[in-house]
Coordinates of N, CA and C in Angstrom, one line a residue:
M267 N 21.6 7.3 -11.2 CA 21.6 6.1 -10.8 C 22.4 5.6 -9.3
A268 N 21.8 5.2 -8.4 CA 22.5 5.1 -7.0 C 23.5 3.9 -7.2
D269 N 24.7 4.5 -6.5 CA 25.8 3.7 -6.5 C 25.6 2.3 -5.5
E270 N 24.8 2.6 -4.4 CA 24.5 1.5 -3.8 C 22.8 1.6 -3.2
T271 N 22.3 0.4 -2.8 CA 20.8 0.5 -2.3 C 21.2 0.0 -0.9
S272 N 20.2 0.5 -0.1 CA 20.1 -0.2 1.5 C 18.6 0.0 1.6
L273 N 18.4 -0.9 2.7 CA 17.1 -1.0 3.4 C 17.3 -1.1 4.8
D274 N 16.7 -0.4 5.4 CA 16.5 -0.5 7.0 C 15.2 -1.1 7.4
S275 N 15.5 -2.6 7.2 CA 14.1 -2.9 7.4 C 13.3 -3.0 8.5
T276 N 14.1 -2.6 9.7 CA 13.2 -2.5 11.0 C 12.2 -1.0 10.7
E277 N 13.1 -0.1 10.3 CA 12.4 1.4 9.9 C 11.3 1.2 8.9
V278 N 11.3 0.4 7.7 CA 10.3 0.2 6.8 C 9.0 -0.7 7.5
L279 N 9.6 -1.5 8.3 CA 8.1 -2.2 8.8 C 7.6 -1.3 10.0
I280 N 8.3 -0.5 10.5 CA 7.5 0.4 11.6 C 6.7 1.4 10.8
H281 N 7.2 2.1 10.2 CA 6.5 3.0 9.0 C 5.6 2.2 8.4
N282 N 5.6 1.2 8.0 CA 4.5 0.5 7.3 C 3.4 0.3 8.2
K283 N 3.5 -0.3 9.3 CA 2.6 -0.2 10.6 C 1.8 0.9 10.8
E284 N 2.4 2.1 10.9 CA 1.9 3.3 10.9 C 1.1 3.5 9.9
D285 N 1.7 3.5 8.8 CA 1.0 3.7 7.4 C -0.4 2.9 7.5
R286 N -0.4 1.8 7.8 CA -1.6 0.7 8.1 C -2.8 1.1 8.8
E287 N -2.1 1.9 10.0 CA -2.9 2.6 10.8 C -3.9 3.5 10.4
A288 N -3.2 4.5 9.5 CA -3.6 5.6 8.8 C -4.7 5.2 7.7
I289 N -4.2 4.0 7.1 CA -5.2 3.9 5.9 C -6.4 2.9 6.7
E290 N -6.4 2.4 7.9 CA -7.4 1.8 8.3 C -8.5 3.0 8.7
H291 N -7.7 4.0 9.5 CA -8.4 5.2 9.7 C -9.0 5.8 8.8
F292 N -8.4 6.2 7.3 CA -9.2 6.3 6.3 C -10.3 5.5 5.9
G293 N -10.1 4.4 6.0 CA -11.4 3.4 5.5 C -12.4 3.6 6.4
G294 N -12.1 3.7 7.8 CA -13.2 3.8 8.5 C -14.0 5.2 8.5
A295 N -13.2 6.5 8.1 CA -13.9 7.7 7.5 C -14.7 7.5 6.4
W296 N -14.0 6.7 5.3 CA -14.7 6.2 4.1 C -16.4 5.8 4.6
R297 N -16.2 4.8 5.3 CA -17.3 3.8 5.6 C -18.5 4.6 6.4
E298 N -17.8 5.8 7.3 CA -18.8 6.5 8.0 C -19.4 7.6 6.9
L299 N -18.7 8.0 6.0 CA -19.2 8.8 5.0 C -20.3 8.2 4.3
C300 N -20.2 6.9 3.8 CA -21.2 6.1 3.2 C -22.3 6.1 4.0
Q301 N -22.4 5.6 5.3 CA -23.5 5.3 6.0 C -24.3 6.9 6.2
V302 N -23.5 8.1 6.1 CA -24.4 9.4 6.2 C -24.9 9.7 5.1
L303 N -24.0 9.4 3.8 CA -24.7 9.6 2.6 C -26.1 8.7 2.3
D304 N -25.8 7.5 2.8 CA -27.1 6.4 2.4 C -28.1 7.0 3.3
A305 N -27.9 7.3 4.7 CA -29.0 7.8 5.5 C -29.8 9.0 4.7
N306 N -28.9 9.7 4.3 CA -29.5 11.1 3.5 C -29.9 10.9 2.2
D307 N -29.6 9.8 1.3 CA -30.1 9.6 0.1 C -31.2 10.1 -0.3
G308 N -31.5 11.1 -0.9 CA -32.8 11.2 -1.6 C -33.4 12.6 -1.0
C309 N -32.6 13.1 0.1 CA -33.3 14.2 1.0 C -33.3 15.7 0.4
W310 N -33.3 15.6 -0.9 CA -33.2 16.9 -1.7 C -34.8 16.9 -2.4
S311 N -35.5 16.1 -2.2 CA -36.9 15.9 -2.7 C -37.1 15.5 -4.1
T312 N -38.3 15.5 -4.7 CA -38.6 15.0 -6.0 C -39.1 16.1 -6.8
D313 N -39.3 17.2 -6.4 CA -39.5 18.3 -7.2 C -38.7 18.7 -8.1
D314 N -39.0 19.9 -9.0 CA -38.0 20.4 -10.0 C -36.8 20.5 -9.8
I315 N -36.6 21.4 -8.4 CA -35.2 21.7 -7.9 C -34.5 20.6 -7.5
G316 N -35.2 19.6 -6.7 CA -34.6 18.5 -6.1 C -34.1 17.7 -7.4
T317 N -35.0 17.5 -8.4 CA -34.6 16.4 -9.5 C -33.6 17.3 -10.3
A318 N -33.4 18.5 -10.5 CA -32.1 19.3 -11.1 C -31.1 19.0 -10.3
F319 N -31.0 19.2 -8.8 CA -30.1 18.8 -8.1 C -29.6 17.4 -8.4
A320 N -30.3 16.4 -7.9 CA -30.0 15.0 -8.2 C -29.1 14.8 -9.6
N321 N -30.0 15.2 -10.4 CA -29.3 15.1 -12.1 C -27.8 15.7 -12.2
K322 N -27.8 16.8 -11.3 CA -26.1 17.6 -11.6 C -25.4 16.7 -10.4
Y323 N -25.6 16.3 -9.4 CA -24.6 16.3 -8.4 C -24.6 14.6 -7.9
V324 N -25.3 13.8 -8.0 CA -25.6 12.5 -7.4 C -24.6 11.9 -8.3
D325 N -24.7 11.8 -9.4 CA -23.6 10.8 -10.1 C -22.3 11.3 -9.9
P326 N -21.9 12.5 -10.0 CA -20.4 12.7 -9.8 C -20.0 12.7 -8.3
A327 N -21.0 12.8 -7.4 CA -20.6 12.5 -5.8 C -20.6 11.2 -5.8
E328 N -21.1 10.3 -6.3 CA -21.1 8.7 -6.3 C -19.9 8.2 -7.0
G329 N -19.3 8.7 -7.8 CA -18.0 8.6 -8.4 C -17.0 8.9 -7.5
Q330 N -17.1 10.0 -6.9 CA -15.9 10.4 -5.7 C -16.1 9.3 -4.7
V331 N -17.2 9.0 -4.2 CA -17.3 8.0 -3.2 C -16.5 6.8 -3.7
Q332 N -16.6 6.1 -4.9 CA -16.3 5.3 -5.3 C -14.5 5.5 -5.5
S333 N -14.0 6.3 -5.8 CA -12.7 6.8 -6.0 C -12.1 6.7 -4.7
L334 N -13.0 7.2 -3.6 CA -12.3 7.2 -2.1 C -11.8 5.6 -1.9
K335 N -13.0 5.0 -2.2 CA -13.0 3.2 -1.8 C -11.7 2.9 -2.6
D336 N -11.5 3.2 -3.9 CA -10.5 2.5 -4.8 C -9.3 3.2 -3.9
V337 N -8.8 4.1 -3.7 CA -7.6 4.9 -2.9 C -7.6 3.8 -1.7
Y338 N -8.7 3.7 -0.9 CA -8.3 3.0 0.4 C -7.9 1.3 0.0
E339 N -8.7 0.9 -1.1 CA -8.2 -0.4 -1.1 C -6.8 -0.7 -1.9
I340 N -6.4 0.3 -2.6 CA -5.0 0.3 -3.4 C -4.2 0.3 -2.3
C341 N -4.0 1.5 -1.3 CA -3.5 1.7 -0.2 C -3.2 0.3 0.7
A342 N -4.4 -0.1 1.0 CA -4.5 -1.3 2.0 C -3.5 -2.5 1.3
N343 N -4.0 -2.6 0.0 CA -3.2 -3.9 -0.7 C -1.8 -3.5 -0.6
M344 N -1.2 -2.4 -1.0 CA 0.0 -2.3 -1.2 C 0.7 -2.2 0.0
S345 N 0.2 -1.8 1.3 CA 0.9 -1.9 2.5 C 1.0 -3.2 2.9
G346 N 0.0 -4.1 2.6 CA -0.2 -5.3 2.8 C 1.1 -6.3 2.3
F347 N 1.7 -5.8 1.2 CA 2.8 -6.4 0.3 C 4.1 -6.1 1.2
V348 N 4.3 -4.9 1.8 CA 5.6 -4.3 2.3 C 6.2 -5.4 3.0
P349 N 5.6 -6.3 3.8 CA 6.5 -7.2 4.8 C 7.1 -8.3 3.9
E350 N 6.2 -8.7 3.0 CA 6.8 -9.7 2.0 C 8.1 -9.2 1.2
V351 N 8.1 -8.0 0.7 CA 9.0 -7.5 0.1 C 10.3 -7.3 0.8
V352 N 10.1 -6.6 2.0 CA 11.2 -6.5 3.0 C 11.7 -8.0 3.0
E353 N 11.2 -8.9 3.5 CA 11.5 -10.3 3.7 C 12.5 -10.8 2.3
L354 N 11.6 -10.4 1.3 CA 12.6 -10.9 0.2 C 13.9 -10.2 0.0
F355 N 13.6 -8.8 0.1 CA 15.0 -8.2 -0.1 C 16.2 -8.7 0.8
M356 N 15.7 -8.9 2.2 CA 16.4 -9.4 3.0 C 17.0 -10.7 2.7
Q357 N 16.5 -11.7 2.2 CA 16.7 -13.1 1.6 C 17.8 -13.1 0.5
I358 N 17.6 -11.9 -0.3 CA 18.4 -11.8 -1.3 C 19.8 -11.1 -1.0
D359 N 19.7 -10.2 -0.1 CA 21.0 -9.8 0.5 C 21.8 -10.9 1.1
S360 N 21.0 -11.5 2.0 CA 21.7 -12.6 2.9 C 22.2 -13.8 2.0
D361 N 21.6 -14.2 0.6 CA 21.9 -14.9 -0.3 C 23.5 -14.5 -0.9
G362 N 23.1 -13.1 -1.4 CA 24.4 -12.5 -2.1 C 25.4 -12.2 -1.0
A363 N 25.2 -12.1 0.2 CA 26.3 -12.2 1.0 C 27.1 -13.3 1.1
Q364 N 26.3 -14.7 1.0 CA 26.8 -16.0 1.3 C 27.6 -16.3 0.2
D365 N 27.0 -16.0 -1.0 CA 27.6 -16.3 -2.4 C 28.9 -15.5 -2.5
L366 N 29.0 -14.0 -1.9 CA 30.1 -13.3 -2.0 C 31.4 -14.1 -1.1
G367 N 30.6 -14.4 0.1 CA 31.7 -15.0 1.3 C 32.3 -16.4 0.4
S368 N 31.7 -17.1 -0.2 CA 32.1 -18.4 -1.0 C 33.2 -18.2 -1.8
A369 N 32.8 -17.2 -3.0 CA 33.7 -16.7 -3.8 C 34.9 -16.2 -3.1
I370 N 34.7 -15.3 -2.1 CA 36.2 -14.8 -1.7 C 37.0 -16.1 -1.0
D371 N 36.2 -16.8 -0.3 CA 36.8 -18.1 0.4 C 37.7 -19.0 -0.7
H372 N 37.1 -19.1 -2.1 CA 37.8 -20.0 -3.0 C 39.1 -19.2 -3.6
L373 N 38.8 -17.8 -3.7 CA 40.0 -17.0 -4.3 C 41.1 -17.1 -3.3
R374 N 40.9 -17.0 -1.8 CA 41.6 -17.0 -0.8 C 42.6 -18.5 -0.7
R375 N 41.7 -19.6 -1.1 CA 42.4 -21.0 -1.6 C 43.2 -20.9 -2.8
G376 N 43.0 -20.0 -3.4 CA 43.8 -20.0 -5.0 C 43.3 -21.0 -5.9
R377 N 42.0 -21.2 -5.9 CA 41.1 -21.9 -6.8 C 40.0 -21.3 -7.2
P378 N 39.5 -21.1 -8.5 CA 38.1 -20.6 -9.0 C 37.2 -21.3 -8.2
D379 N 35.9 -20.5 -7.8 CA 34.8 -20.9 -7.5 C 33.9 -21.6 -8.8
T380 N 33.8 -23.2 -8.5 CA 33.1 -23.5 -10.0 C 32.0 -24.2 -9.4
S381 N 31.1 -23.7 -8.0 CA 30.2 -24.3 -7.8 C 28.7 -23.8 -8.4
G382 N 29.1 -22.8 -8.9 CA 27.7 -22.1 -9.5 C 27.5 -22.4 -11.0

């Protein structure tokens, strides 16, 4: 376990912005893939060979496309929470510093902190 925890909020927010851009790029590629797949749906024909192809590959491919969508949505949701988490961490740090400062002030005056 770490002896201390720190957070460079500026760096986290910069990298989160970069991550969001990459996630949106991924989402755009996923949407483009879906358009191409939709435009070519059924191009393998309905003869025996085409039917065998469809039976073997279409459902697994659709599952993979859905998995890509899920990855995009999970990453987009997670990156959306980062600014809130950073703000909360900073508030907790600030509140803790104020509480510690108050306790030190009371100790310097020679009386216990009874505010809490």
